[in-house]
mmCIF file of C-alpha atoms in Angstrom:
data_model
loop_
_atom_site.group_PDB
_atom_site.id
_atom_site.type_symbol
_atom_site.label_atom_id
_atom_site.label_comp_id
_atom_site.label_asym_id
_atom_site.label_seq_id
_atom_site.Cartn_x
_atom_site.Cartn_y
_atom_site.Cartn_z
ATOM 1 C CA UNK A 1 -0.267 16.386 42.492
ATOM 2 C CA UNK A 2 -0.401 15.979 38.573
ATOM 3 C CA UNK A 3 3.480 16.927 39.060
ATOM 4 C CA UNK A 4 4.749 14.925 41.482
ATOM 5 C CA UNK A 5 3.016 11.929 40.226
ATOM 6 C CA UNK A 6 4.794 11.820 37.059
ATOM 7 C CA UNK A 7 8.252 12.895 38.385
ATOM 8 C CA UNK A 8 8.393 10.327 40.078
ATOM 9 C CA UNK A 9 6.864 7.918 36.854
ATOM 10 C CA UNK A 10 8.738 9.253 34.151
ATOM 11 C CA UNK A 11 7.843 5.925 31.879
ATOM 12 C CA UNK A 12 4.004 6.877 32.513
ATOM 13 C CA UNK A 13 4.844 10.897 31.415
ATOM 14 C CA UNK A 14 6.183 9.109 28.096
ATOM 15 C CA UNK A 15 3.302 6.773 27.305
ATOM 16 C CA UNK A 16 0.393 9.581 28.713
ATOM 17 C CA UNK A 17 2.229 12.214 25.901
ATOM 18 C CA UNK A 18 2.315 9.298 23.348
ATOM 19 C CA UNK A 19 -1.364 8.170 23.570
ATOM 20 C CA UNK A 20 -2.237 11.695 23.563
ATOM 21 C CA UNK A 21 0.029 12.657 20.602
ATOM 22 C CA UNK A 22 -1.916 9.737 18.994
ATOM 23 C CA UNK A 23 -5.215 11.402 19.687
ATOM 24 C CA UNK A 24 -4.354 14.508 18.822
ATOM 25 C CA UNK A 25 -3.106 13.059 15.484
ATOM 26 C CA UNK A 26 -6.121 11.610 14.744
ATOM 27 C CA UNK A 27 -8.368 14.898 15.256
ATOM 28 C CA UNK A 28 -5.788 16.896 13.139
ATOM 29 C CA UNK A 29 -6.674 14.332 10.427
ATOM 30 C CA UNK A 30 -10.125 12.880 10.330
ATOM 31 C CA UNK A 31 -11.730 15.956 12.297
ATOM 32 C CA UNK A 32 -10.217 19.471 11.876
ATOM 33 C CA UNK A 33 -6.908 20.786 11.385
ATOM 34 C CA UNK A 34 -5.213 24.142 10.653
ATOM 35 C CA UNK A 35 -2.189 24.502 8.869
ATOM 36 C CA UNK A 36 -0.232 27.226 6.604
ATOM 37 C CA UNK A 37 -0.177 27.605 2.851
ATOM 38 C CA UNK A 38 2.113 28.571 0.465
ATOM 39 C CA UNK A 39 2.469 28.842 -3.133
ATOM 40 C CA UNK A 40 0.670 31.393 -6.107
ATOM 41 C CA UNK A 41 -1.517 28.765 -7.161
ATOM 42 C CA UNK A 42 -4.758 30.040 -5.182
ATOM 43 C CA UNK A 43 -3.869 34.110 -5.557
ATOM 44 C CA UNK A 44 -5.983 36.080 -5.308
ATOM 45 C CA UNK A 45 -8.028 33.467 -2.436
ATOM 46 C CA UNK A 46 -4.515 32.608 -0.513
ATOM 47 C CA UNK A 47 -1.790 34.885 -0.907
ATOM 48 C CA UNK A 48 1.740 33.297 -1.846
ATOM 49 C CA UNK A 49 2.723 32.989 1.854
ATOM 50 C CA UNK A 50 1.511 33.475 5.433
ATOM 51 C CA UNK A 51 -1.839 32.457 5.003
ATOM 52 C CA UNK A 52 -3.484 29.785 7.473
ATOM 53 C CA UNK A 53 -6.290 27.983 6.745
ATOM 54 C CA UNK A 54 -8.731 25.759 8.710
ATOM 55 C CA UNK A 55 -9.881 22.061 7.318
ATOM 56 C CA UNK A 56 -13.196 20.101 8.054
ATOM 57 C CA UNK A 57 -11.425 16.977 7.333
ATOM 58 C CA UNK A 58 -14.934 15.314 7.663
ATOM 59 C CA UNK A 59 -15.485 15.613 3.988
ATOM 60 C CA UNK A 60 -12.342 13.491 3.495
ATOM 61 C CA UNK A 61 -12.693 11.316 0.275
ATOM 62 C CA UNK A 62 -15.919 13.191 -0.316
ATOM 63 C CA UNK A 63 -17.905 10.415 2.170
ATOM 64 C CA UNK A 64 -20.710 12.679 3.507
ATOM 65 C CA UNK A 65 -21.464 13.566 -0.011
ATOM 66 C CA UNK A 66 -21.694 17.131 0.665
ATOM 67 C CA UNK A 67 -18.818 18.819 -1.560
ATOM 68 C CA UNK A 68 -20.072 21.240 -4.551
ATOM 69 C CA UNK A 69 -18.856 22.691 -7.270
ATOM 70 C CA UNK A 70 -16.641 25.893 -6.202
ATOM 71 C CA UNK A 71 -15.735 24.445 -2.338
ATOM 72 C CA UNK A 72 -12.471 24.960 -1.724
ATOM 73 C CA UNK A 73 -10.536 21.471 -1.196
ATOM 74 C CA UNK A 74 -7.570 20.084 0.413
ATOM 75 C CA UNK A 75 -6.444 16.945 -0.979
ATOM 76 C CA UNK A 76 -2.619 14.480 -1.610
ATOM 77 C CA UNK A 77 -1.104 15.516 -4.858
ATOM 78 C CA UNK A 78 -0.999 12.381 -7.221
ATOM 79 C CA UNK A 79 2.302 13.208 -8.971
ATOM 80 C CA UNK A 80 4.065 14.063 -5.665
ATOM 81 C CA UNK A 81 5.206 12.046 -2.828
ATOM 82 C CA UNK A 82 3.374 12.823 0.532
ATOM 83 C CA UNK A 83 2.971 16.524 -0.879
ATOM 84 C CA UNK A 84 -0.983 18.454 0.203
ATOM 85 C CA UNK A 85 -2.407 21.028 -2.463
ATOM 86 C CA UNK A 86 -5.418 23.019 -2.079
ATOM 87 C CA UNK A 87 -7.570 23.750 -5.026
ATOM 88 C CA UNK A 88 -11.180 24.583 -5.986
ATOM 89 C CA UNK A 89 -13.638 21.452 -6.996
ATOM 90 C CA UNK A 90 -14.677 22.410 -10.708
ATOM 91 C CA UNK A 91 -16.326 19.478 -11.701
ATOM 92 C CA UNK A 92 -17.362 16.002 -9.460
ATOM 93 C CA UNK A 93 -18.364 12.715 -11.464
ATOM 94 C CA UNK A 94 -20.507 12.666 -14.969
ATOM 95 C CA UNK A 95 -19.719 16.828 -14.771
ATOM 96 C CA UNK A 96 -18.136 17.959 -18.430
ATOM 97 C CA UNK A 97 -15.410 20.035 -17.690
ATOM 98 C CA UNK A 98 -12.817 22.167 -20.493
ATOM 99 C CA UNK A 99 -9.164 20.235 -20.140
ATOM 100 C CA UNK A 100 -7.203 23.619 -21.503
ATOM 101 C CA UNK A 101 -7.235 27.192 -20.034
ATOM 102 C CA UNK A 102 -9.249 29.708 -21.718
ATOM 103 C CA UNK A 103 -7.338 31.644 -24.078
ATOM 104 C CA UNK A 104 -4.845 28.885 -24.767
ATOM 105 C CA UNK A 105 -4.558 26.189 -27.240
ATOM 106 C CA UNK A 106 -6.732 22.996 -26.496
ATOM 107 C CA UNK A 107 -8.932 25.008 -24.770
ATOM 108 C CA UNK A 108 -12.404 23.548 -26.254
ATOM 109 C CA UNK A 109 -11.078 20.088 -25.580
ATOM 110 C CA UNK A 110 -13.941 18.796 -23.039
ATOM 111 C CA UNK A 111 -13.823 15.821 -20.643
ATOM 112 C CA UNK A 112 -16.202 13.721 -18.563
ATOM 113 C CA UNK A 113 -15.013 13.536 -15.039
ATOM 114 C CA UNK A 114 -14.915 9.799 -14.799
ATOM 115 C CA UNK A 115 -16.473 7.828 -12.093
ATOM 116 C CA UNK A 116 -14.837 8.138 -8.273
ATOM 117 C CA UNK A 117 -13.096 11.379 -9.457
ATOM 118 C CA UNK A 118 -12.926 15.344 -9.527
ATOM 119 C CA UNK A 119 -11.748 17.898 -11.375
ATOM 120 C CA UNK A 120 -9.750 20.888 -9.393
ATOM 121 C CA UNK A 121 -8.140 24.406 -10.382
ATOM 122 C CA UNK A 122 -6.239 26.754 -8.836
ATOM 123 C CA UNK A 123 -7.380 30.326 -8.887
ATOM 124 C CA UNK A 124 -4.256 31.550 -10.560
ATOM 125 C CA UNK A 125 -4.826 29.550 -13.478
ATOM 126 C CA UNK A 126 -1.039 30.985 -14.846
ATOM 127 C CA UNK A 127 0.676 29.503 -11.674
ATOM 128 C CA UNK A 128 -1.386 26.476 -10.628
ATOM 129 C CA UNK A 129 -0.314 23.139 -11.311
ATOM 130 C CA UNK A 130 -3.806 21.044 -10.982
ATOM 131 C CA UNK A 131 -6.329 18.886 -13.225
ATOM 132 C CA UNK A 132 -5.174 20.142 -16.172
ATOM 133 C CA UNK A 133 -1.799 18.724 -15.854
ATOM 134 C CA UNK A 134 -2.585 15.686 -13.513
ATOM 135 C CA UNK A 135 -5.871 14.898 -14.997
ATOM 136 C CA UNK A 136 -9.236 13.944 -12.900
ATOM 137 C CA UNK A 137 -8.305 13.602 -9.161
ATOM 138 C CA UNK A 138 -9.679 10.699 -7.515
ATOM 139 C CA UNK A 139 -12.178 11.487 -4.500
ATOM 140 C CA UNK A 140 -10.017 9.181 -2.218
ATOM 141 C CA UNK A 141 -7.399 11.818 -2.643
ATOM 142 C CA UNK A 142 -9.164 14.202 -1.201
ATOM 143 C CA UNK A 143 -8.661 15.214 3.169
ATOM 144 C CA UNK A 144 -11.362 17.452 3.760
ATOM 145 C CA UNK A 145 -12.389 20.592 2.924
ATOM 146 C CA UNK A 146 -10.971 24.025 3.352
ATOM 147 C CA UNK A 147 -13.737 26.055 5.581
ATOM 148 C CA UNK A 148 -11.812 29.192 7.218
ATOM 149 C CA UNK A 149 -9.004 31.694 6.910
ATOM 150 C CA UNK A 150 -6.654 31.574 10.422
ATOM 151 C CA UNK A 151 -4.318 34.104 9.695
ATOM 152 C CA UNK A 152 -3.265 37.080 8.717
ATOM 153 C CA UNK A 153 -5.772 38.273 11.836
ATOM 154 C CA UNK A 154 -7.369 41.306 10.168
ATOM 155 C CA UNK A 155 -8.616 38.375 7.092
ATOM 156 C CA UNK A 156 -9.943 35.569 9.374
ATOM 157 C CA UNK A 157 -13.684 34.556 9.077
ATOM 158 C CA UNK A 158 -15.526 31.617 7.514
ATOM 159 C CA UNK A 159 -14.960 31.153 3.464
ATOM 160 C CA UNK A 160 -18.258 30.640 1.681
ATOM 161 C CA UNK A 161 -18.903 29.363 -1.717
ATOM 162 C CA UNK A 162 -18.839 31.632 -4.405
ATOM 163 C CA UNK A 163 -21.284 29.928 -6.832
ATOM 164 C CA UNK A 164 -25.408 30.448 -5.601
ATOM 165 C CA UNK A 165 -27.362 27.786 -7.132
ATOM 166 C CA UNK A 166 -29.218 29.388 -10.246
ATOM 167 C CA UNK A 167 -33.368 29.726 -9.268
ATOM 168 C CA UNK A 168 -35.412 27.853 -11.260
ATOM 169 C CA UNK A 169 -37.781 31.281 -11.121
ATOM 170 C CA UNK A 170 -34.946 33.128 -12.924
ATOM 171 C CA UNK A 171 -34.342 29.836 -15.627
ATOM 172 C CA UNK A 172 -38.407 30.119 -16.545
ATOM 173 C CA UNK A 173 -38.341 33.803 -17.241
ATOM 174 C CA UNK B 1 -11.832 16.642 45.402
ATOM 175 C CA UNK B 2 -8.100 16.790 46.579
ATOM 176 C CA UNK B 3 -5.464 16.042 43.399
ATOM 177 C CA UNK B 4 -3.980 12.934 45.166
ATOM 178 C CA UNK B 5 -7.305 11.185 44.783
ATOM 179 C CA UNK B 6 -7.591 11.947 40.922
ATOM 180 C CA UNK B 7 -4.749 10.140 40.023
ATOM 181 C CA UNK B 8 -5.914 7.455 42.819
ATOM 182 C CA UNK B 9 -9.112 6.469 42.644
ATOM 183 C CA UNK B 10 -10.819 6.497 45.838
ATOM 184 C CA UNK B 11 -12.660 2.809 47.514
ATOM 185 C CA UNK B 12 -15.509 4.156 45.714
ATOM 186 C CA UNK B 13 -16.574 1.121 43.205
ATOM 187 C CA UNK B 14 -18.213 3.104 40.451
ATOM 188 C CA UNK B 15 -14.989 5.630 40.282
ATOM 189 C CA UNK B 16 -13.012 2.715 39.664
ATOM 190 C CA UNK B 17 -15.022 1.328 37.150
ATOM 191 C CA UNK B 18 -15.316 5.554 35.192
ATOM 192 C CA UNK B 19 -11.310 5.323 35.480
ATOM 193 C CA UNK B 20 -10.461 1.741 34.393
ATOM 194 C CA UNK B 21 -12.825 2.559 31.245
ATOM 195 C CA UNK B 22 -11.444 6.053 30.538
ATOM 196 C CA UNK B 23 -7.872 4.046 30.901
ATOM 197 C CA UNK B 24 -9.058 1.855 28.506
ATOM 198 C CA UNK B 25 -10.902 4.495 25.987
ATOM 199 C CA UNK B 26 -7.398 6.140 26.395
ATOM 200 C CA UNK B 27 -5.909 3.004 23.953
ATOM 201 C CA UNK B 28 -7.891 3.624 21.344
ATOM 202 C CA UNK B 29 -6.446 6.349 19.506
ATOM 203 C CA UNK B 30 -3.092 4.179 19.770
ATOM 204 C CA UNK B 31 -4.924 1.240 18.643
ATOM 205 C CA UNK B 32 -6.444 3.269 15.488
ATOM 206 C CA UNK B 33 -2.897 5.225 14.616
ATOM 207 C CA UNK B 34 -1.227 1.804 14.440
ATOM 208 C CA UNK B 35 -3.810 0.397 12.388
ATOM 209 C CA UNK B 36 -3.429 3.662 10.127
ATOM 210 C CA UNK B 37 -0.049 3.557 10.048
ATOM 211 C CA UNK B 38 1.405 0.100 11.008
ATOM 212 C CA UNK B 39 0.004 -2.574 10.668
ATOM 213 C CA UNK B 40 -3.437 -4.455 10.072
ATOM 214 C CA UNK B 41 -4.971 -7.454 10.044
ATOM 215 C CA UNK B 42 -7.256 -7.410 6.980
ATOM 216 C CA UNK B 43 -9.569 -10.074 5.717
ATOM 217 C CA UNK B 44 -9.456 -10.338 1.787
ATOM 218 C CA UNK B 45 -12.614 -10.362 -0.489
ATOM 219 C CA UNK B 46 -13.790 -11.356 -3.408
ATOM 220 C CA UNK B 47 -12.454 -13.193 -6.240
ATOM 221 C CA UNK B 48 -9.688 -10.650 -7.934
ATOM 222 C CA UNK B 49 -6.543 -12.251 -6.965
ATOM 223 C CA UNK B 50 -8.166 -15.891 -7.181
ATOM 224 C CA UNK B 51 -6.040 -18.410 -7.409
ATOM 225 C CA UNK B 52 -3.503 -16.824 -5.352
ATOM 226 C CA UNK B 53 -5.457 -15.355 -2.799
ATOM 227 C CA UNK B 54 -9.264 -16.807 -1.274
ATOM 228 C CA UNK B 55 -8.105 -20.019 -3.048
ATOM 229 C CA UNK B 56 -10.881 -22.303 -2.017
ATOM 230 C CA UNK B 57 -13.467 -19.547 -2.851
ATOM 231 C CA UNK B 58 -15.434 -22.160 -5.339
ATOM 232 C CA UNK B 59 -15.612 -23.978 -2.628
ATOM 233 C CA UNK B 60 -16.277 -22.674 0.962
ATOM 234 C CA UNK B 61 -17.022 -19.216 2.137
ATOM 235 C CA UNK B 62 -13.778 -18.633 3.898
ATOM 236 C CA UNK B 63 -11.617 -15.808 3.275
ATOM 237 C CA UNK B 64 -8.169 -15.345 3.924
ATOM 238 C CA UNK B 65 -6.785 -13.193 6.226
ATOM 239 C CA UNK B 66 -3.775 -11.631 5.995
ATOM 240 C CA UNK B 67 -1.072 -8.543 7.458
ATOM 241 C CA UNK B 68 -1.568 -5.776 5.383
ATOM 242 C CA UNK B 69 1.781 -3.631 6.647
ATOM 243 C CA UNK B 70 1.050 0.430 5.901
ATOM 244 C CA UNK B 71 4.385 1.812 6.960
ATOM 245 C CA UNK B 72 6.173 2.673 4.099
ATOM 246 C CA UNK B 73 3.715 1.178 1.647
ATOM 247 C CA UNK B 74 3.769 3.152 -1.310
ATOM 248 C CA UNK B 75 7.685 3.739 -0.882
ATOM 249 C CA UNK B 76 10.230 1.319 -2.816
ATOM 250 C CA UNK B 77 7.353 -0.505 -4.814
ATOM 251 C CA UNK B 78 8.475 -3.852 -6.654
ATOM 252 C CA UNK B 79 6.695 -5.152 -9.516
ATOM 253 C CA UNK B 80 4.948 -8.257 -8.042
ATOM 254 C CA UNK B 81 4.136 -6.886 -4.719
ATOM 255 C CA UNK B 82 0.375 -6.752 -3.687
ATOM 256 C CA UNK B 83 -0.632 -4.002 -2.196
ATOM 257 C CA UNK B 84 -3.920 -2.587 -1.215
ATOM 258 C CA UNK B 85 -5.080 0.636 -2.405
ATOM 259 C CA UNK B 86 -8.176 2.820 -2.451
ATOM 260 C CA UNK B 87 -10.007 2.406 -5.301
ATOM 261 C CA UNK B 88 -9.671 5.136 -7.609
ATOM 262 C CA UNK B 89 -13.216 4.534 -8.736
ATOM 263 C CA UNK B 90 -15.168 3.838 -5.662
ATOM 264 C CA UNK B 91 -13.383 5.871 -2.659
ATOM 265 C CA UNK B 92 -14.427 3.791 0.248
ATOM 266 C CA UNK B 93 -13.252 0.698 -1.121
ATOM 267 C CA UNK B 94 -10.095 -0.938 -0.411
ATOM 268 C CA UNK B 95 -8.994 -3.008 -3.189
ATOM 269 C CA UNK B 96 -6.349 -5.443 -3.255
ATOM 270 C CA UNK B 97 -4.311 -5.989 -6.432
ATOM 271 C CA UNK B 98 -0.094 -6.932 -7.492
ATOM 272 C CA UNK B 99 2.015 -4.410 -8.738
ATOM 273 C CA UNK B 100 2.556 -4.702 -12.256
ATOM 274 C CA UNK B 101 4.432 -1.494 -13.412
ATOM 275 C CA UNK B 102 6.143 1.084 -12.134
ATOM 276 C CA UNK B 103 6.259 4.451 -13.139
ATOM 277 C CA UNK B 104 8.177 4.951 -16.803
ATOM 278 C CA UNK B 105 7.681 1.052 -17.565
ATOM 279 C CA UNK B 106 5.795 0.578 -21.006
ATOM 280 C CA UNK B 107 2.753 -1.597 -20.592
ATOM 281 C CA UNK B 108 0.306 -3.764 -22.725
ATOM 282 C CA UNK B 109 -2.883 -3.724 -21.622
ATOM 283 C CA UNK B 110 -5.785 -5.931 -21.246
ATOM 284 C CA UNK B 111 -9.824 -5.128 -22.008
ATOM 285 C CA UNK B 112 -11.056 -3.461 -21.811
ATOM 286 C CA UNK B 113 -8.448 -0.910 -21.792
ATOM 287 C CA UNK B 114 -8.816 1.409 -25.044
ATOM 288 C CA UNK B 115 -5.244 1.931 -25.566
ATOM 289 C CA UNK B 116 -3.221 -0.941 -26.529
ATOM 290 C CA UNK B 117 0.114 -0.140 -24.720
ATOM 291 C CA UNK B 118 0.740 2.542 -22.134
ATOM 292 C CA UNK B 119 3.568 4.087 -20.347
ATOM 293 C CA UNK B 120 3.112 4.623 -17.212
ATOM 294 C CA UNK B 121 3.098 8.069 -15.485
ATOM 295 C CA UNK B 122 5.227 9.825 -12.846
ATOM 296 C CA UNK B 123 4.277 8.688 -9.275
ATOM 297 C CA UNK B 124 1.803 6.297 -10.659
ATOM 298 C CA UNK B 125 1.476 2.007 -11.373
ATOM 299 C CA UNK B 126 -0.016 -0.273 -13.011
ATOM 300 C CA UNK B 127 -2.136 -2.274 -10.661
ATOM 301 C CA UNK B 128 -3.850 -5.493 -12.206
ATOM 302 C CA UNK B 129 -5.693 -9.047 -10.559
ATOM 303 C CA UNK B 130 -4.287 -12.051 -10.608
ATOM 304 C CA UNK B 131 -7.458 -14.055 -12.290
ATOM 305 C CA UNK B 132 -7.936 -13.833 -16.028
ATOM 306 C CA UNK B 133 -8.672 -10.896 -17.973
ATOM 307 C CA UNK B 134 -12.226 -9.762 -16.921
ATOM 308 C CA UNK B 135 -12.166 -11.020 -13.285
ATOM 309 C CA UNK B 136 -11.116 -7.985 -11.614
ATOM 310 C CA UNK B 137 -11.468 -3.905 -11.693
ATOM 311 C CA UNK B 138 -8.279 -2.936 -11.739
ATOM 312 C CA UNK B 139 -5.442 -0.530 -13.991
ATOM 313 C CA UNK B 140 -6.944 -2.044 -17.280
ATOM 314 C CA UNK B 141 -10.498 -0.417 -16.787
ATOM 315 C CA UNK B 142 -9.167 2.818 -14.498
ATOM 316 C CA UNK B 143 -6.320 3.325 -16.057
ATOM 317 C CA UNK B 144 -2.771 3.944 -13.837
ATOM 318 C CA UNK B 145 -3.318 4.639 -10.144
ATOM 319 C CA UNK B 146 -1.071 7.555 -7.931
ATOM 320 C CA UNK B 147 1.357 5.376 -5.436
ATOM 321 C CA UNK B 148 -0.717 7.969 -3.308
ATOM 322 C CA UNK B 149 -3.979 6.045 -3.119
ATOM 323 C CA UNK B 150 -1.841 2.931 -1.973
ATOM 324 C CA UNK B 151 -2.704 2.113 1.632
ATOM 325 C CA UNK B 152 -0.424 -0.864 2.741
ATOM 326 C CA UNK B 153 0.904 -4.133 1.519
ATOM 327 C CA UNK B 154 -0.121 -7.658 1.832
ATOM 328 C CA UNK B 155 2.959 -9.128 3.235
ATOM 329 C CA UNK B 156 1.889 -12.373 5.260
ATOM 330 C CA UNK B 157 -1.215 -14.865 5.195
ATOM 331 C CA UNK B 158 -2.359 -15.434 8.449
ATOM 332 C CA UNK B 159 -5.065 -17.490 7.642
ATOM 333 C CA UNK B 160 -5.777 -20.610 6.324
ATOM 334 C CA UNK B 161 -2.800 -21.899 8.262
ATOM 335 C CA UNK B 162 -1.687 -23.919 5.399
ATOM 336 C CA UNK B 163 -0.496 -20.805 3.984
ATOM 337 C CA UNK B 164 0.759 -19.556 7.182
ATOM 338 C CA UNK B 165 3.784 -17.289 6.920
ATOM 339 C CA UNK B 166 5.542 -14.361 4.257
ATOM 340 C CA UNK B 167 3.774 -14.151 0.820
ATOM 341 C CA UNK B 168 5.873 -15.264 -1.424
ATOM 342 C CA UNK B 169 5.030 -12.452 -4.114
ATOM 343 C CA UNK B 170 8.344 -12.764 -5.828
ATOM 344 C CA UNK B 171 7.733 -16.729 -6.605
ATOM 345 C CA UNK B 172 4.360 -15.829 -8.111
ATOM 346 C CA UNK B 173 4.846 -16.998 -12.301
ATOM 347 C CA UNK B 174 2.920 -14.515 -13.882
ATOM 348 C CA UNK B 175 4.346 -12.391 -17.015
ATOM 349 C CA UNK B 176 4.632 -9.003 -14.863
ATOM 350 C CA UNK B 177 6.136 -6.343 -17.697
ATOM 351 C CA UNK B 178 5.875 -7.072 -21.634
#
């Protein structure tokens, strides 16, 4: 038995739960991983605590190309030591993108996302410390992407882009 | 199947071979965390830390190889250390580059940087090439780079063995901070 093997190896019970602890690591990171959030940044998307969200950490660094304006993204804070945020992609290289908030001073103050980088915002624009205070976020920054809601039960499903691309039938008319 | 013989392979010859490969497929996500996380054995390109690094580059096509240790890496920085880093520009390259600045240090730059002096930000250095001003793609055309993109440091040459042993980044003459 599975049981009885390892009771009597306990040195192969320690290496089996390490190589598998080093597996498992590596899914959580370059594959999928779910994990809590916290913070008012993203209300009204994530409230301030007890949300859970699943990320596709395929789309780490942006590599399979597929990331668009309004996905939601998980990426390593650049003014903070071993810290995750998760934001929404506003802008992606060559994009023009407004530096202030709206309403505020410095508000028509426009920047080109420079080459290799984003531009993210939190949804609570008031509470959210993102681009606008860090400045264009390099793609290699970035995990993966934010694809589900875990928890609170009643609230789990898929989360979908807000932004449709406009039709070209609707730009002619 | 009885449990005994799924921890012990039967005489079966092909059910040997399925479990001495799984036991060896089983290494692999070791192999790849400690190369994440450890320690790695990288092979340096291209010309940006020329003369210190790929010294006979003019020359031959051999590249030097050296330990590029990730634990820790972007903790306890020194000016003078060279360290790899993601580039902030292009995401899936690794670049290699010294430590110039740390964060709060006052810089002047190089071209084609647009500002002559900068002072550099919270969490963030100054990363430039060793070669003179134009060789490399480094702080002076990107600007300061987040100790967060920092992947490891080069801490021994491995290869040519003429170099064999610690880099010596502190011995390096170079005028690190203005």
């Amino acid at each position: 038995m599975v049981f009885t093997h390892f009771r009597a190896r306990p040195f192969h019970l320690t290496l089996q739960t390490f190589k598998l602890m080093c597996a498992v690591h590596l899914f959580q990171t370059h594959v999928f991983a779910v994990g809590a959030t916290s913070g008012p940044s993203m209300c009204p998307t994530f409230a301030v605590d007890g949300d859970w969200v699943a990320t596709d950490m395929t789309h780490a660094r942006n590599r399979r190309k597929e990331l668009r304006i309004g996905d939601l993204v998980q990426y390593r804070i650049p003014i903070l030591e071993n810290a995750d945020g998760i934001k929404r992609l506003v802008g992606l290289p060559g994009d023009y993108v407004c530096m202030g908030t709206p309403g505020e001073r410095g508000e028509d103050q426009m920047i080109q996302v420079p080459e290799g980088h984003c531009w993210v915002l939190g949804d609570n624009l008031t509470a959210s410390r993102d681009s606008r205070i860090f400045g264009p976020l390099p793609l290699a920054l970035i995990k993966g992407k934010v694809v589900a809601r875990v928890l609170p039960y009643g609230q789990s499903g898929w989360l979908h882009n807000p932004l449709q691309s406009a039709e070209t039938s609707q730009l002619g008319s | 199947m009885s449990a005994r013989s799924f921890w012990r392979p039967g005489k079966g010859q092909s059910r040997a071979a399925v479990y001495s490969f799984l036991g060896l497929v089983s290494w692999f996500p070791v192999i790849a965390s400690f190369n994440l996380y450890v320690a790695e054995v990288t092979r340096i390109n291209g010309k940006s830390m020329y003369p210190f690094m790929n010294a006979d580059r003019d020359s031959i096509l051999r590249r030097d190889v050296c330990l590029n240790w990730k634990w820790g890496a972007n903790r306890d920085l020194e000016r003078g250390m060279v360290v790899t880093l993601r580039s902030p520009t292009q995401p899936e390259n690794i670049a290699v580059k010294r430590v110039v600045a740390l964060e709060g240090d006052v810089i002047r730059t190089k071209a084609p940087y647009p500002v002559a002096t900068v002072m550099v930000p919270a969490e963030h250095v100054w990363v430039e090439g060793d070669g003179p001003p134009g060789t490399s793609l480094d702080s002076n055309t990107y600007g300061p780079v987040s100790k967060q993109l920092i992947t490891g440091r080069i801490t021994h040459v491995l290869y040519p063995f003429n170099k064999f042993g610690p880099l010596e980044w502190r011995d390096h003459k170079r005028p690190l901070v203005y």
